Tab-separated table of C-alpha atoms in Angstrom:
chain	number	residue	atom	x	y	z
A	1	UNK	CA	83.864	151.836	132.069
A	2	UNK	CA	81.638	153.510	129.416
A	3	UNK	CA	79.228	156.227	131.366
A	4	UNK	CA	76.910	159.014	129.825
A	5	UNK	CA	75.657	161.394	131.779
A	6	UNK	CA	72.826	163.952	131.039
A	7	UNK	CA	72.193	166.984	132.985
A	8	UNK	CA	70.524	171.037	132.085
A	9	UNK	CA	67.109	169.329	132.152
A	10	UNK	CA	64.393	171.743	134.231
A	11	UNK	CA	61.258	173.509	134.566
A	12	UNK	CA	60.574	176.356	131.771
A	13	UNK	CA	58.127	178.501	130.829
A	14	UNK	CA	56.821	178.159	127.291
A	15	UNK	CA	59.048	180.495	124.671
A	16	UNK	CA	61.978	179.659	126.831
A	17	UNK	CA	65.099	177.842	126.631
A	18	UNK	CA	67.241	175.118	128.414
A	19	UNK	CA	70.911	173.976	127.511
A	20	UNK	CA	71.150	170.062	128.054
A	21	UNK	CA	74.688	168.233	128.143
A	22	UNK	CA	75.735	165.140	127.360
A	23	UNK	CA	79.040	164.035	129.501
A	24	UNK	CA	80.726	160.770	128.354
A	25	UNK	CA	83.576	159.267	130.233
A	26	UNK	CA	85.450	156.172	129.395
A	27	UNK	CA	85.051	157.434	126.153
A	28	UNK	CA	85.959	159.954	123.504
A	29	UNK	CA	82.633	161.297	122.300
A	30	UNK	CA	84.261	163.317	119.333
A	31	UNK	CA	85.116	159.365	118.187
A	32	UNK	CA	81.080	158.205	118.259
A	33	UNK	CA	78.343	159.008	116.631
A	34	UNK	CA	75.667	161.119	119.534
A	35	UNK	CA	71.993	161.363	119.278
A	36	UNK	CA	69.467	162.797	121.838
A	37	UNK	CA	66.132	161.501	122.023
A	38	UNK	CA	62.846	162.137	123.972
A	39	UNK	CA	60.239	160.250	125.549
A	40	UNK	CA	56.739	161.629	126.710
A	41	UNK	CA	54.627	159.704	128.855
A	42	UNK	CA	52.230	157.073	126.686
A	43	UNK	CA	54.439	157.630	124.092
A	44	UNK	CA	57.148	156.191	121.617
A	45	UNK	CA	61.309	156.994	121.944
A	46	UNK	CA	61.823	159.577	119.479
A	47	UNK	CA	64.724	161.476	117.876
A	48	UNK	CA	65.549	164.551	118.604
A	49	UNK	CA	68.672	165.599	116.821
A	50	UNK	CA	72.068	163.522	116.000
A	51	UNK	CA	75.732	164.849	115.155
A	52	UNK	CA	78.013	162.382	112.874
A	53	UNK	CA	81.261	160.683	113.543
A	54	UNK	CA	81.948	161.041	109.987
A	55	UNK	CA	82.000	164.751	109.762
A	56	UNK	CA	80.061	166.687	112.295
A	57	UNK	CA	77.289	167.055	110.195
A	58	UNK	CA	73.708	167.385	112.312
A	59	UNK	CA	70.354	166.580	111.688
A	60	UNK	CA	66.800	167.527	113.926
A	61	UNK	CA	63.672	166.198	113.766
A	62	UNK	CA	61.113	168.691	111.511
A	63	UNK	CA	59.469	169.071	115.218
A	64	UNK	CA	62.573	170.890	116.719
A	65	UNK	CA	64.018	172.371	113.826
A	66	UNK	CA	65.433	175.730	114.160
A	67	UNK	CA	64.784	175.815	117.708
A	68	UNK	CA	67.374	173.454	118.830
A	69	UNK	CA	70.948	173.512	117.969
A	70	UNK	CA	73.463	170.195	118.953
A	71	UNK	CA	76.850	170.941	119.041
A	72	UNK	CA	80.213	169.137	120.368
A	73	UNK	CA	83.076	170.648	122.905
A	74	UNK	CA	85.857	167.714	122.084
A	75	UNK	CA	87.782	169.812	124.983
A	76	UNK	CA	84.980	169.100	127.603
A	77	UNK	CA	84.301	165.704	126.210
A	78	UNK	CA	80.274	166.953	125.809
A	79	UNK	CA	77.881	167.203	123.199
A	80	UNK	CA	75.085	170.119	123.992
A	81	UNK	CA	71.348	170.658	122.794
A	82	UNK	CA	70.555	174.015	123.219
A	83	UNK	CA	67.214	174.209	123.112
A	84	UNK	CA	65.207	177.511	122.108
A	85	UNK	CA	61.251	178.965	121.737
A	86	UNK	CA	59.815	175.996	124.009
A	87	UNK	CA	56.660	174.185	123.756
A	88	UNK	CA	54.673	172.290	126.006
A	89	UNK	CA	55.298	169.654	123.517
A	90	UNK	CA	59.017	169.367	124.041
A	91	UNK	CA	57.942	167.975	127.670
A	92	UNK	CA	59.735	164.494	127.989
A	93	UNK	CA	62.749	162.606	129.218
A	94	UNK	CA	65.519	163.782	127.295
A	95	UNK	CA	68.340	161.091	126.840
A	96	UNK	CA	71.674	161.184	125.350
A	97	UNK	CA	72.927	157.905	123.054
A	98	UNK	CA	76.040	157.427	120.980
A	99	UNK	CA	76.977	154.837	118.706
A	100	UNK	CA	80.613	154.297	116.776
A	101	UNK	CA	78.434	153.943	113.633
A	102	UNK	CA	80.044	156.645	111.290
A	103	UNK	CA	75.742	157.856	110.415
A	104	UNK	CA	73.419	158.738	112.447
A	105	UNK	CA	70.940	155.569	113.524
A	106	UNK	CA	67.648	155.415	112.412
A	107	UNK	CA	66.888	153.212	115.293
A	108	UNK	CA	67.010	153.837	119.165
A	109	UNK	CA	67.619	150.388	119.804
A	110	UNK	CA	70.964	150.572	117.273
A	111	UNK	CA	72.466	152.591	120.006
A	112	UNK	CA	75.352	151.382	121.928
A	113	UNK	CA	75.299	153.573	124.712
A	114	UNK	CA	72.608	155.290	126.732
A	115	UNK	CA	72.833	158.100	129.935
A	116	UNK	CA	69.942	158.259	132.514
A	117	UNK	CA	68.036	160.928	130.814
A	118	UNK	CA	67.174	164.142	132.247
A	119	UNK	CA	63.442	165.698	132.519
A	120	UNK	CA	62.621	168.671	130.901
A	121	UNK	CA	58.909	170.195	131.430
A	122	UNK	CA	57.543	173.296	129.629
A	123	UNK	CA	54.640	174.537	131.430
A	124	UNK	CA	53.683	177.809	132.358
């Protein structure tokens, strides 16, 4: 049985950081695609950051770039966002998805699999 599971979210203060992971069992993660997205009330899914099947390579949203950092421990079966220099505009569900598609997905709705998500509020 396929599960994701997300956990790290939290309350920070603006400027500060939070480490999410993504746990997968019935699956081996460093064989799928992994993507985290966000969700803010009233608003649309959106992507956060993705690593490749193909070759590990990562991508972030111009939003979050160089303040988060998604990485993979194939040993632990997890895939991290470490996320740095918060905003109040990072506040959102935070959800982990992977896919066996060798590219990142353009598309939320592509993805195969999905965890729970996992809140995350900046707020001072």
């Amino acid at each position: 049985q396929v599960q994701i599971v997300e956990s790290g979210g939290g309350l920070v203060q603006p400027g500060g950081s939070l480490r999410l992971s993504c746990t997968a069992s019935g699956f081996i993660m460093d064989y799928y695609t992994i993507s985290w997205f966000r969700q803010a009330p009233g608003k649309e899914r959106e992507g956060v950051s993705c690593i490749t099947l193909s070759d590990g390579s990562t991508n972030y949203a111009d939003s979050v770039k160089g303040r988060f950092t998604i990485s993979r421990d194939n040993a632990k079966n997890t895939v991290y966002l470490q996320m740095n220099s918060l905003k109040p505009e990072d506040t959102a569900v935070y959800y982990c998805a992977a896919d066996s598609s060798w590219l990142c997905l353009r598309s939320a709705s592509e993805y195969a699999y999905w965890g729970q998500g996992t809140q995350v509020t900046v707020s001072s």
